[in-house]
Coordinates of C-alpha atoms and ligand atoms in Angstrom, one line a residue:
X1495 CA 22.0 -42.5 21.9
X1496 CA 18.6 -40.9 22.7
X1497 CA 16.6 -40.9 19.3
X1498 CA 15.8 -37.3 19.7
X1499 CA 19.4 -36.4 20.2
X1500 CA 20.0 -37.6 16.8
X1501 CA 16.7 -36.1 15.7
X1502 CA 16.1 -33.1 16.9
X1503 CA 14.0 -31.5 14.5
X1504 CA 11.7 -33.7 13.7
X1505 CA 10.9 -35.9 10.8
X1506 CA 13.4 -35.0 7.9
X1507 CA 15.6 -33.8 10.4
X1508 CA 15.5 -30.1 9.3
X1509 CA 15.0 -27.3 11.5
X1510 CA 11.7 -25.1 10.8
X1511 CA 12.0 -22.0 10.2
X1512 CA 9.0 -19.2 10.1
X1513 CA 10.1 -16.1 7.3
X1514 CA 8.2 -12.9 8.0
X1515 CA 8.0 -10.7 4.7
X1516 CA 8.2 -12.1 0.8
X1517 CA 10.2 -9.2 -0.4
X1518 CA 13.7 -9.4 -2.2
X1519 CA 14.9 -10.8 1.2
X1520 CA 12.9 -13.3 2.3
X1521 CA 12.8 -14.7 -1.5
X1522 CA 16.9 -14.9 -1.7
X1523 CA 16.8 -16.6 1.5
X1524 CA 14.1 -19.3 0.3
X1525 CA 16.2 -20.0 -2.5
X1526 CA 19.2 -20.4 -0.1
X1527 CA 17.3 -22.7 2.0
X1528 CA 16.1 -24.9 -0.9
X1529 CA 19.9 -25.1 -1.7
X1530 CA 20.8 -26.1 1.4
X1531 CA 18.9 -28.9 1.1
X1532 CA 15.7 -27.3 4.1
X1533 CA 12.7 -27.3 2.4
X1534 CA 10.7 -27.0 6.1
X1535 CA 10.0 -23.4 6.2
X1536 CA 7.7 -21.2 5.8
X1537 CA 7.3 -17.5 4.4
X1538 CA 4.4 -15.3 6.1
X1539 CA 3.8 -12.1 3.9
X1540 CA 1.2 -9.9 5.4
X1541 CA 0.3 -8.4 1.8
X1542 CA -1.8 -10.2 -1.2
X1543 CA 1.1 -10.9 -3.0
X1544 CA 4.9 -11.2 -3.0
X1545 CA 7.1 -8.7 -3.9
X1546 CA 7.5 -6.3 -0.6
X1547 CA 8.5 -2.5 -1.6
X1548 CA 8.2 -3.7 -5.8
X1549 CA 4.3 -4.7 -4.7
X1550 CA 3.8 -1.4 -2.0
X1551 CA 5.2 1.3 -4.6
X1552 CA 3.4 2.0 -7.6
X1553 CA 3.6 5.2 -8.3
X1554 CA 4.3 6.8 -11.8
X1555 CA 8.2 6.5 -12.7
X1556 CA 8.9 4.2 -9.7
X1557 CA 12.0 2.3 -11.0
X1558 CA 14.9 1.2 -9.1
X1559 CA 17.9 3.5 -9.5
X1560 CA 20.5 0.9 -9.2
X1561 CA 21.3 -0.7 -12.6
X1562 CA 19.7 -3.7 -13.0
X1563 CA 21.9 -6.1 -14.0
X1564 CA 23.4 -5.7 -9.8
X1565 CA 20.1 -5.2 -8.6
X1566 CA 18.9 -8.9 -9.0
X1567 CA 20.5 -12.1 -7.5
X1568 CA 23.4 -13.6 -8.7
X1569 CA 22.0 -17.0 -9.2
X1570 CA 18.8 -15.5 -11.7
X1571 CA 20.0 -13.4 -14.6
X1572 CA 17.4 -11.9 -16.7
X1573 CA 17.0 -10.5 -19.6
X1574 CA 16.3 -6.9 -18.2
X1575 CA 14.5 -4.6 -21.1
X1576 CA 16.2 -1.3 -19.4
X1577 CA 19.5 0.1 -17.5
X1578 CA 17.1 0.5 -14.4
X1579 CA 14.1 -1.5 -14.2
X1580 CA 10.9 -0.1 -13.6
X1581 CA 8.7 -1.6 -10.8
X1582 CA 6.4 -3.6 -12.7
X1583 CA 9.3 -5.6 -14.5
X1584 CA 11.4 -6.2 -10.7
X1585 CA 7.6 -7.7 -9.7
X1586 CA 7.7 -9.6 -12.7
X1587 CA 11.3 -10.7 -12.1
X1588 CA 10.5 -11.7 -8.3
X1589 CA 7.5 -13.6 -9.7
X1590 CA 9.6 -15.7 -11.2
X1591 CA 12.0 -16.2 -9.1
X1592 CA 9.3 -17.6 -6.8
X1593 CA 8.6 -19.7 -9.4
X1594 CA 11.3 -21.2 -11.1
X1595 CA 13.0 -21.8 -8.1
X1596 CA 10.1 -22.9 -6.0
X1597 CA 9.7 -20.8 -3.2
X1598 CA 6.0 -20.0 -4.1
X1599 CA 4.5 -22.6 -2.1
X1600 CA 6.3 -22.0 0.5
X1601 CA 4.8 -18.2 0.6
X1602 CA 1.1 -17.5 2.8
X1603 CA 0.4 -14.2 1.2
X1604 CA -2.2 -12.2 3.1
X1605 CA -1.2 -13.5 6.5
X1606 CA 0.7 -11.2 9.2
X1607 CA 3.0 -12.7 11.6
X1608 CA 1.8 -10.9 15.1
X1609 CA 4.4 -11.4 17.5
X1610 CA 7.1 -14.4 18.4
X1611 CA 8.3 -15.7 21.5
X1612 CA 11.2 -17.8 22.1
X1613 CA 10.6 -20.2 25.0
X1614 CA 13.8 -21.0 26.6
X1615 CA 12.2 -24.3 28.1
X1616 CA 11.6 -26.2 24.2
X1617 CA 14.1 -23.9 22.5
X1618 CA 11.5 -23.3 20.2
X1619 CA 9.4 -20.0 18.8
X1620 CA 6.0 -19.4 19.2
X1621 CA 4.6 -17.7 15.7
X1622 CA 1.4 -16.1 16.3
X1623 CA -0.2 -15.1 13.0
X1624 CA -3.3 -13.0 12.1
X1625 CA -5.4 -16.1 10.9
X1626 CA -5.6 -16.9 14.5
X1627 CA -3.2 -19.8 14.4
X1628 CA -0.1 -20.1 16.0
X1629 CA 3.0 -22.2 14.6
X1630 CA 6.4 -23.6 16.3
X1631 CA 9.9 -22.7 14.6
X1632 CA 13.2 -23.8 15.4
X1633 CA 14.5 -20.5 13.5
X1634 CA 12.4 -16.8 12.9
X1635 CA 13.8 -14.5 10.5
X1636 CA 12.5 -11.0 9.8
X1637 CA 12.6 -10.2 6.2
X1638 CA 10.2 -7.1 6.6
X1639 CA 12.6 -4.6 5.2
X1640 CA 13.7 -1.2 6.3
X1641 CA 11.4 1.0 4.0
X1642 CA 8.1 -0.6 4.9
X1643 CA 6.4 1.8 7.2
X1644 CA 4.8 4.8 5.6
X1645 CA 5.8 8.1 7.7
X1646 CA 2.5 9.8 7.9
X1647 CA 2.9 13.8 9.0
X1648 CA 0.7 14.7 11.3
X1649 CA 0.0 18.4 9.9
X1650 CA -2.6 19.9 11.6
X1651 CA -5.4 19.8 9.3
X1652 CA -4.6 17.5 7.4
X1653 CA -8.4 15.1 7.6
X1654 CA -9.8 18.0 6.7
X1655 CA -8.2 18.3 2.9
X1656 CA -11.3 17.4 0.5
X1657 CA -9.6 16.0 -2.1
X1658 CA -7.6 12.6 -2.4
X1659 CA -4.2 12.3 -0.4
X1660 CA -2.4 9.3 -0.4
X1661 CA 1.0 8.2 0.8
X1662 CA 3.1 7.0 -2.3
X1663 CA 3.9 3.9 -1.2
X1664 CA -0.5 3.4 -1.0
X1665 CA -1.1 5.7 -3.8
X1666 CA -4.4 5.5 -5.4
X1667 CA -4.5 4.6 -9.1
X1668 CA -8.6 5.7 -9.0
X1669 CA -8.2 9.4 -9.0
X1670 CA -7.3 10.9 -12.1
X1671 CA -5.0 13.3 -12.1
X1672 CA -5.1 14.9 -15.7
X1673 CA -5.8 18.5 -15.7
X1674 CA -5.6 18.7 -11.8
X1675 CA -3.3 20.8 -9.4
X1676 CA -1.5 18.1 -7.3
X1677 CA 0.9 18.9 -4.3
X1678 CA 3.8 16.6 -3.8
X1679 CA 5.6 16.8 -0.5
X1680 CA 8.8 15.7 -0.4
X1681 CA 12.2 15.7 -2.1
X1682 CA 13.3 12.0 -1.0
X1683 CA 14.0 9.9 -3.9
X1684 CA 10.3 8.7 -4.5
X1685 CA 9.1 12.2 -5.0
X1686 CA 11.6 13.4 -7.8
X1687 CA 10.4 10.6 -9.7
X1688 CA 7.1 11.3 -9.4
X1689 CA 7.6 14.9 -10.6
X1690 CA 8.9 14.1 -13.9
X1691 CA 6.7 11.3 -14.5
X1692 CA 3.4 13.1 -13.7
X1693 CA 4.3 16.8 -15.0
X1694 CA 3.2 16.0 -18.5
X1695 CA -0.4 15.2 -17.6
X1696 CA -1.3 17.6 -15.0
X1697 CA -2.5 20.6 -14.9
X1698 CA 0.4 21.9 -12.5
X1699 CA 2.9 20.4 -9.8
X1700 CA 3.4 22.0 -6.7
X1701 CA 6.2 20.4 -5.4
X1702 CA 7.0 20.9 -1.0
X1703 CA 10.6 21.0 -0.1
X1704 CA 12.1 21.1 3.5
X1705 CA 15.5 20.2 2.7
X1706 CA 17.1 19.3 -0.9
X1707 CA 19.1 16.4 -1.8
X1708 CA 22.0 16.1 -3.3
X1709 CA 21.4 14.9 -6.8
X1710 CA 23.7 12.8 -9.7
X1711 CA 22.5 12.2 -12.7
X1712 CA 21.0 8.1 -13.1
X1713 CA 21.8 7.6 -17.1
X1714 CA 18.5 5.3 -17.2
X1715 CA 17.5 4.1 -20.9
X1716 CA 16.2 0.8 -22.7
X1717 CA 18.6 -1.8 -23.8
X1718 CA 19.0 -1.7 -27.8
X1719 CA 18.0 -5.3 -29.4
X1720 CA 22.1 -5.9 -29.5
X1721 CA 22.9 -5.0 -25.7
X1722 CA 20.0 -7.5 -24.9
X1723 CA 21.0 -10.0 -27.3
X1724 CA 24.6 -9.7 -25.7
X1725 CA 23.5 -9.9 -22.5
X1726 CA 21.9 -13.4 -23.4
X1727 CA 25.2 -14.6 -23.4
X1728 CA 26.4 -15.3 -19.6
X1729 CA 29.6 -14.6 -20.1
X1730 CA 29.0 -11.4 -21.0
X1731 CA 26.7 -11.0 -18.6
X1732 CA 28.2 -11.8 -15.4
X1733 CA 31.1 -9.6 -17.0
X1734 CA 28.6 -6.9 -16.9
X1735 CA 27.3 -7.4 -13.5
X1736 CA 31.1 -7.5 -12.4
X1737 CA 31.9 -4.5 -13.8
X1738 CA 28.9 -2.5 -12.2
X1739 CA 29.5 -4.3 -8.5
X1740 CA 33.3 -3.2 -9.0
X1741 CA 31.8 0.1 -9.9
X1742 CA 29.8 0.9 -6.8
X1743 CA 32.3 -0.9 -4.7
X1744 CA 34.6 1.4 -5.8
X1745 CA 32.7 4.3 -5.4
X1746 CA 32.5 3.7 -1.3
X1747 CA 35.4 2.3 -0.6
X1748 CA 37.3 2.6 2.7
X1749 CA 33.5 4.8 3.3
X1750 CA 35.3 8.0 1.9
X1751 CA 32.7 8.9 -0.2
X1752 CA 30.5 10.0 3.4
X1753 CA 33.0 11.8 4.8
X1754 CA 33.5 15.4 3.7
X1755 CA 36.8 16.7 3.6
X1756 CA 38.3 13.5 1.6
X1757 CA 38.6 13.6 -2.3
X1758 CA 36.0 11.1 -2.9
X1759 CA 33.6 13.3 -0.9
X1760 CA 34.9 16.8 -2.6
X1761 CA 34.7 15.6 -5.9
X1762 CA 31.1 14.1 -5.6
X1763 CA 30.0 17.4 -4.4
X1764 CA 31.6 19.3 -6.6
X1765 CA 30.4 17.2 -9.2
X1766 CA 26.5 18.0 -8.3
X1767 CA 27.4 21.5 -7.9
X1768 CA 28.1 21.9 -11.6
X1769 CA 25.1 20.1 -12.8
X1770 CA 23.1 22.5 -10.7
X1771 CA 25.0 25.5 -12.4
X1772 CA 24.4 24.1 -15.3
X1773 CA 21.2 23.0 -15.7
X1774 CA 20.1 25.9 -14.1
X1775 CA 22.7 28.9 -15.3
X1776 CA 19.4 30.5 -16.5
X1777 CA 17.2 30.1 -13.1
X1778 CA 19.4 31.4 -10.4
X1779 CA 16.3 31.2 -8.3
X1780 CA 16.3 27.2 -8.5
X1781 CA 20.1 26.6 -8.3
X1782 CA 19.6 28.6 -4.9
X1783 CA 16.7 26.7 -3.9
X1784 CA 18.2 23.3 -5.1
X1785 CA 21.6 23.2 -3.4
X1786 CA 22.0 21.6 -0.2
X1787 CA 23.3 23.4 3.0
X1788 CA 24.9 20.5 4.2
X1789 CA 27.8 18.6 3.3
X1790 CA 27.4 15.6 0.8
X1791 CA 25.8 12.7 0.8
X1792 CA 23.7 13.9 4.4
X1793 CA 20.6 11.8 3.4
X1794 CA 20.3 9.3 0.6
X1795 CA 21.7 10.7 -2.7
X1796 CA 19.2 10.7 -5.3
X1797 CA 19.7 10.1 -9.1
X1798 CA 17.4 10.9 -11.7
X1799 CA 18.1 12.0 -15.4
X1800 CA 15.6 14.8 -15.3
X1801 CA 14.2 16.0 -12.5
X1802 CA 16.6 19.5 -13.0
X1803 CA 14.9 20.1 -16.1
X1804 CA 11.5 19.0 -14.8
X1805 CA 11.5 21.7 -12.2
X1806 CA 12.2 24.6 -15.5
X1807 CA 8.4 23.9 -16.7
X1808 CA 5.8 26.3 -16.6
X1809 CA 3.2 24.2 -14.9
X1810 CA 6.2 23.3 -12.1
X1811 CA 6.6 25.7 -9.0
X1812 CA 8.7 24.4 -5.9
X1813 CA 8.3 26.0 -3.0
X1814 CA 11.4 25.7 -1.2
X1815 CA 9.6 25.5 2.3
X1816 CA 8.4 23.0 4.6
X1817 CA 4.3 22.2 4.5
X1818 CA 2.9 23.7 8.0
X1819 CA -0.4 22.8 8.0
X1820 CA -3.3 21.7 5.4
X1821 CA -7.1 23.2 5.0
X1822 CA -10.0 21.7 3.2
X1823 CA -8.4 22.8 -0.6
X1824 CA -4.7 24.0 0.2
X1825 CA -1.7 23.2 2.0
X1826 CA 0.0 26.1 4.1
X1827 CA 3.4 26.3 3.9
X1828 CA 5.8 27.7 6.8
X1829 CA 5.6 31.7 5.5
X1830 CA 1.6 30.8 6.7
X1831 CA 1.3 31.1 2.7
X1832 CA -1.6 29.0 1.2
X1833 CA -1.3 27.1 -1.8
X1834 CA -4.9 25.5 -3.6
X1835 CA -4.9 22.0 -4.5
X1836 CA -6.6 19.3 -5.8
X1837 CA -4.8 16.4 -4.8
X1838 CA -2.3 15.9 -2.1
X1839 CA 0.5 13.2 -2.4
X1840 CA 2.5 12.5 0.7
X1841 CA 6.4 11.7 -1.0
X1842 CA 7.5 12.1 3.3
X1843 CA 9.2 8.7 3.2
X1844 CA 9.1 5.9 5.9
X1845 CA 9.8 4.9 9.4
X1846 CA 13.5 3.3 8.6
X1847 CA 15.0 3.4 11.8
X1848 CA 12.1 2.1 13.7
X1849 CA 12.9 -1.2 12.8
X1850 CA 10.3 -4.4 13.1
X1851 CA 7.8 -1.6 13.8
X1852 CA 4.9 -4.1 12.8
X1853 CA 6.5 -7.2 14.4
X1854 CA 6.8 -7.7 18.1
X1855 CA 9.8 -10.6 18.9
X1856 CA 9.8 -11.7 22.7
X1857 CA 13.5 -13.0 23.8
X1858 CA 14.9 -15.5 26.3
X1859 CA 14.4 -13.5 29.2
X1860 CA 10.8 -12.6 27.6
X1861 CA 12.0 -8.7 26.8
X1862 CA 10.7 -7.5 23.7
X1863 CA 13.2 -6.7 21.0
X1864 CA 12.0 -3.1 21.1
X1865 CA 12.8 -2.6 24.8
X1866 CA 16.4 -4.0 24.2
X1867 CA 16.9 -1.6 21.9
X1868 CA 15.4 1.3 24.0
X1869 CA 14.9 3.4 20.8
X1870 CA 18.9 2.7 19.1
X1871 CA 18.7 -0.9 16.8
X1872 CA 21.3 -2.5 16.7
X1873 CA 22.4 -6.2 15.5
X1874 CA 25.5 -8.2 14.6
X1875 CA 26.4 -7.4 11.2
X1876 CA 22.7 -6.3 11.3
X1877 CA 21.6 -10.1 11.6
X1878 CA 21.4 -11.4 15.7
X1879 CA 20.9 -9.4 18.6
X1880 CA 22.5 -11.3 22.1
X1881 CA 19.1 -12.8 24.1
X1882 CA 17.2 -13.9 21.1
X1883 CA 18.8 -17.4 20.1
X1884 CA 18.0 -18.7 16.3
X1885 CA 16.2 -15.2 15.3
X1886 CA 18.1 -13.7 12.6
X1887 CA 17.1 -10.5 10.7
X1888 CA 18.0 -9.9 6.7
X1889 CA 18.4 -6.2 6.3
X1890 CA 18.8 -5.7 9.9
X1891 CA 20.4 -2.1 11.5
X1892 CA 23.6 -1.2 10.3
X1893 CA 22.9 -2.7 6.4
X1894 CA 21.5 -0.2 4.6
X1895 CA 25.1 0.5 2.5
X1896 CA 27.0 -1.3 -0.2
X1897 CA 25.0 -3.2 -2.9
X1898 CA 22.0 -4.2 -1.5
X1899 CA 21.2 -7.4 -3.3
X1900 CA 24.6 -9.2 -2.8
X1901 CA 24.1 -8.5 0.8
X1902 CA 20.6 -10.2 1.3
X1903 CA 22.4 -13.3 -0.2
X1904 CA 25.1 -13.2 2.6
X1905 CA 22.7 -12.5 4.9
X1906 CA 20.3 -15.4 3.6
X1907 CA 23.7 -17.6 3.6
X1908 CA 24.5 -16.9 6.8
X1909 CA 20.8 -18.4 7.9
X1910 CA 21.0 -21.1 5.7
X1911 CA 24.5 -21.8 7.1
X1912 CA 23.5 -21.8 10.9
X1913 CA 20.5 -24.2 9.7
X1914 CA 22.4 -26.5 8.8
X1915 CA 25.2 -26.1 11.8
X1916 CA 22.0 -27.2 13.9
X1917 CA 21.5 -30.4 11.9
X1918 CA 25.4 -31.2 11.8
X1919 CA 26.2 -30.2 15.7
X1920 CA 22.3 -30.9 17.0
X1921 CA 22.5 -27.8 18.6
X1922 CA 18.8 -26.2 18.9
X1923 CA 19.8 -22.3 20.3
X1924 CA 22.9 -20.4 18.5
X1925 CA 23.3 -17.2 19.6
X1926 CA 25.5 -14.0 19.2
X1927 CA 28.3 -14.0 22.3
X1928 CA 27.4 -10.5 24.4
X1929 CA 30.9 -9.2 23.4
X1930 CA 30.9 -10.0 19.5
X1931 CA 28.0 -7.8 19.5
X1932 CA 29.0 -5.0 22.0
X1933 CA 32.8 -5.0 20.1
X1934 CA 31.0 -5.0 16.9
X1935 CA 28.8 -2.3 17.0
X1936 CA 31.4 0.3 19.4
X1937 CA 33.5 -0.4 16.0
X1938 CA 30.4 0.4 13.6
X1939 CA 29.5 3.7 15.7
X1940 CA 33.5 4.8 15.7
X1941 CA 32.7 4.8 11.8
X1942 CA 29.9 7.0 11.4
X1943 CA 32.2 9.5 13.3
X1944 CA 33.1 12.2 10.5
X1945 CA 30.2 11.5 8.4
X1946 CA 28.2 13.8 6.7
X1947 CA 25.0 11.2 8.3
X1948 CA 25.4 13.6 11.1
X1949 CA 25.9 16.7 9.9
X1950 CA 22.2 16.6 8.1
X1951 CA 18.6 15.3 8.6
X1952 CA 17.6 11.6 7.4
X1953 CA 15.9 8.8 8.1
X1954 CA 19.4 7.1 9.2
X1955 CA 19.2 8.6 12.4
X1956 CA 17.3 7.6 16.2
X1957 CA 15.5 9.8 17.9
X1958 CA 18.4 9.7 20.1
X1959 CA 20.8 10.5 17.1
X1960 CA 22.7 7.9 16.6
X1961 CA 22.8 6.7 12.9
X1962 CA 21.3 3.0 13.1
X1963 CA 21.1 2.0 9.5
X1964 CA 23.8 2.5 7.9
X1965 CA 26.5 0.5 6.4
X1966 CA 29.8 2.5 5.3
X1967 CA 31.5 0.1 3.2
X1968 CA 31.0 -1.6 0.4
X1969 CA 29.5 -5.5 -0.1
X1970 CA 32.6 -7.1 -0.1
X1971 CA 33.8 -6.5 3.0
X1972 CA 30.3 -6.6 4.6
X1973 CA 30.3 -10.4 3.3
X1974 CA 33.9 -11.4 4.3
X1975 CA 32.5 -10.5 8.1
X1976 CA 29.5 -12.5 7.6
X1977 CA 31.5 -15.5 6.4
X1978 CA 34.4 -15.3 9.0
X1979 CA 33.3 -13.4 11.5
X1980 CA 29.7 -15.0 11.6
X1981 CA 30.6 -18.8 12.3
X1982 CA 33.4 -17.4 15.3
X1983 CA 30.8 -14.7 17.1
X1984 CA 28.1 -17.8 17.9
X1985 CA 27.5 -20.2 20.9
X1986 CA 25.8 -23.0 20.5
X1987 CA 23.4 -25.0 23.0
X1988 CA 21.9 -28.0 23.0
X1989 CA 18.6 -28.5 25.1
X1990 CA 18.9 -32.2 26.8
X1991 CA 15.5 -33.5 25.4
X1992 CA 14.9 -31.7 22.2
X1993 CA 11.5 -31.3 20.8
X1994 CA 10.8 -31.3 17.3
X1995 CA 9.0 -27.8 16.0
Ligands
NAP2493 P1 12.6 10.2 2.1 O1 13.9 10.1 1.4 O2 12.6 10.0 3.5 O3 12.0 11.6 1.8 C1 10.9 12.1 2.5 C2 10.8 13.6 2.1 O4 9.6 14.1 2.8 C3 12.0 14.4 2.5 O5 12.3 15.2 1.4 C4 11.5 15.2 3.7 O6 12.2 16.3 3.9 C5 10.1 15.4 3.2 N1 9.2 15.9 4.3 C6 8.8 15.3 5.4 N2 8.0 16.2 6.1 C7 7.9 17.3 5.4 C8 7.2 18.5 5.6 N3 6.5 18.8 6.7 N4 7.3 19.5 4.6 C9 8.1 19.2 3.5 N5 8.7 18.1 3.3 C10 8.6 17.1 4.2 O7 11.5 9.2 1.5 P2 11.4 8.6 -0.1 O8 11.6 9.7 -1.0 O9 10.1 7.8 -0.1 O10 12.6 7.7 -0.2 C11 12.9 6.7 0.8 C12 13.9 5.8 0.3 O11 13.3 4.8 -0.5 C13 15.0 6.3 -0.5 O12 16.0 7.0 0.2 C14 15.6 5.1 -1.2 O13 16.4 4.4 -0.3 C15 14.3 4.4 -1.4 N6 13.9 4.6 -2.8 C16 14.5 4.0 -3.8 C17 14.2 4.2 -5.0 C18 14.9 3.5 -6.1 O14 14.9 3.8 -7.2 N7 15.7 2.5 -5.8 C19 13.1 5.0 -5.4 C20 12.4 5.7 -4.4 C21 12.8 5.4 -3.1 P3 13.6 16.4 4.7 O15 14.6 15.9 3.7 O16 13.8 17.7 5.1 O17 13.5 15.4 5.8

């Protein structure tokens, strides 16, 4: 047999794989590849350090609001000082991670991956990266996230505000904002953290709202000595972690909780109704202005322990309108009514279902992934599109759903799988079959029917409004179709004289 038949990729026989993004994703699926036994990859992360949306958001009171003990991989347990962690100690966790399980040097911080094209006549992708160098992969794999792309509005006036506005996903620790009138707009999940967590120190919060969300309470606190001691014990831990993956599995199961009308969604609803009654039985003027119009969830539900209360301080004021336009020291809201400020913080979320908006990824017939997708993403269990052999996405459309961390380990599974179906089978292009991925996503799109997703504004939604990101089930399921249906949707090929990467 031809040498290269048996060899295909190269030297220790391993395929090479180029990782775009050093986030929560692309750092499972190191792990997975290590495991695997594939050591010849590389991970390209365009900022100066690892970490992804735990390096991008710093602003005060970012913490995730999943509890910790599910939102951190399965195979690193840690001894987490709080119910949620707070961003610096997730950085600190994916830190080590890196470390410990030696995925650091595998990581090129400050370099961006351009563009890749897959040439059909090598069966290999061309990596083009911002140092000017271009590299050859058997495999690509975007690990960029969903909620990487700043949404900048586009108010008019808006260069000519004096003072410092920043996007809170760029905010700038230089300005200090003690004894200052600072304007947060927004009422997404980053910017009623920010409200409580700045209130205290400034001289007042004007706080922008187009559209509330629907709010549950997030029952965040430190561990006492004893929980943490307990949870030093691993049986007790991964009885913990169980417990809280059975919990939110629960909580979407079958995808009832999206849909009004079922008693999932009708108690949920109900249930934020009479925290807003309560909290605010003495503000009738809030609970108005903080109760959705539109059936529950709609957009993300947000949970936060006090942001209610926040909201009952003197130096608070929402105005329950929509910013219209900015001037040199105030932003205008839609009455036309102007409102002075000193600093402007821009809590208007991110470009979720643009997907790969930084990354351009050329196909077999040379398309770009962008014009397949003519403005509606869409992937295979959110991980291959059909024309773009061996590229695989983690947190692709049609993920965002379930327990987030569990599912970047199917997903990074399922790469680490095919990786080593190429070695075993010496194939050198696997690829979704057409009808896997049509079948698939007619099923995914016959479930968003009847959800509230389209029944309210979000960032779920094309322009074309189809809902692109979501996942309505829980992780369990999500990872049963990754390790059944995964391994039956593929063809393989083999090119006749392979090439190395
Ligand atoms: P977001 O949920 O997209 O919120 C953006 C906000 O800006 C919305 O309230 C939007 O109003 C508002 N907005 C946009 N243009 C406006 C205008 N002209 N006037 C007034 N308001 C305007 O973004 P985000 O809060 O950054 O959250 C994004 C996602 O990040 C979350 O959903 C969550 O998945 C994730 N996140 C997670 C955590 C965590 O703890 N794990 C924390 C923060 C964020 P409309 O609602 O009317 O569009």
């Amino acid at each position: 047999m031809d040498e290269n038949l048996q060899r295909p990729f190269g030297e220790g026989n391993t395929p090479r794989i180029v990782i775009v993004g050093a986030g929560f994703s692309g750092i499972a699926l190191g792990v997975k590849l290590l495991r695997a036994g594939i050591q010849t990859y590389d991970i390209y992360e365009m900022s100066p350090g690892l970490g992804g949306t735990w390096l991008d958001n710093t602003y005060p009171g970012c913490e995730v609001d999943v509890a910790s003990h599910v939102y951190s991989y399965s195979f690193a347990p840690h001894d987490w000082t709080r119910t949620h962690a707070s961003q610096r100690e997730l950085l600190a966790y994916l830190e080590r991670v890196a470390d410990e399980f030696g995925v650091r040097a595998h990581i090129h911080c400050g370099t961006k991956v351009l563009d890749a094209a897959w040439d059909e006549r090598t069966h290999l992708w061309t990596v083009r990266l911002s140092t000017g160098a271009t590299v050859s992969a058997n495999i690509v794999v975007s690990a960029v996230g969903m909620l990487n792309q700043p949404k900048y509005p586009d108010w008019p006036g808006l260069d000519s505000f004096r003072g410092p506005r920043f996007h809170t996903a760029r905010w700038e620790h230089q300005h200090e904002l003690a004894g200052k009138t600072v304007a947060v707009v927004g009422t997404g999940s980053t910017a009623i953290q920010i409200v409580p967590a700045i209130a205290p120190i400034v001289k007042k919060v004007i706080q922008f709202q187009r559209e509330p969300g629907w709010i549950t309470l997030k029952g965040d606190r430190d561990f006492t000595p004893e929980e943490r001691d307990g949870f030093r014990r691993p049986l007790k831990r991964r009885r913990e972690r169980l417990r809280l993956s059975w919990l939110l599995e629960r909580g979407v199961r079958g995808g009832a909780i999206y849909r009004p009308g079922t008693k999932t969604n009708t108690a949920r609803e109900q249930y934020c109704r009479a925290l807003i009654a309560k909290i605010f039985a003495d503000r009738p003027d809030l609970a108005a202005a903080v109760t959705p119009t539109y059936p529950y969830p709609g957009k993300r539900p947000i949970f936060h322990s006090t942001y209610y209360q926040t909201l009952k301080r003197d130096n608070v004021e929402l105005v329950p309108k929509a910013v219209a336009s900015v001037t040199a020291n105030a932003v205008v809201d839609a009455d036309g009514v102007a409102h002075e400020v000193d600093v402007l913080v821009l809590a208007t979320g991110f470009e979720a279902a643009r997907y790969l908006p930084n990354l351009a990824v050329f196909g077999r017939d040379g398309k770009s992934i962008h014009d397949v997708w003519n403005g509606e993403p869409q992937a295979f269990l959110g991980l291959t599109v059909p024309g773009f052999p061996n590229f695989f996405m983690m947190y692709g459309p049609g993920t965002n759903g379930g327990e987030l961390v569990s599912m970047f380990e199917r997903q990074a599974e399922y790469v680490a799988r095919v990786a080593r179906r190429m070695m075993r089978d010496g194939v050198t292009a696997v690829e979704v079959k057409r009808g896997w991925h049509e079948r698939y996503n007619r099923w995914l799109q016959s479930k968003m029917q009847g959800t509230s997703w389209l029944l309210s504004r979000n960032y779920f939604t094309s322009p074309t409004g189809k809902v692109v990101t979501q996942w309505p089930f829980g992780a369990i399921l999500y990872g049963l179709l990754v390790k059944v249906a995964g391994p039956l949707s593929e063809t393989t090929r083999t090119l006749r004289e392979p090439r190395g990467a």
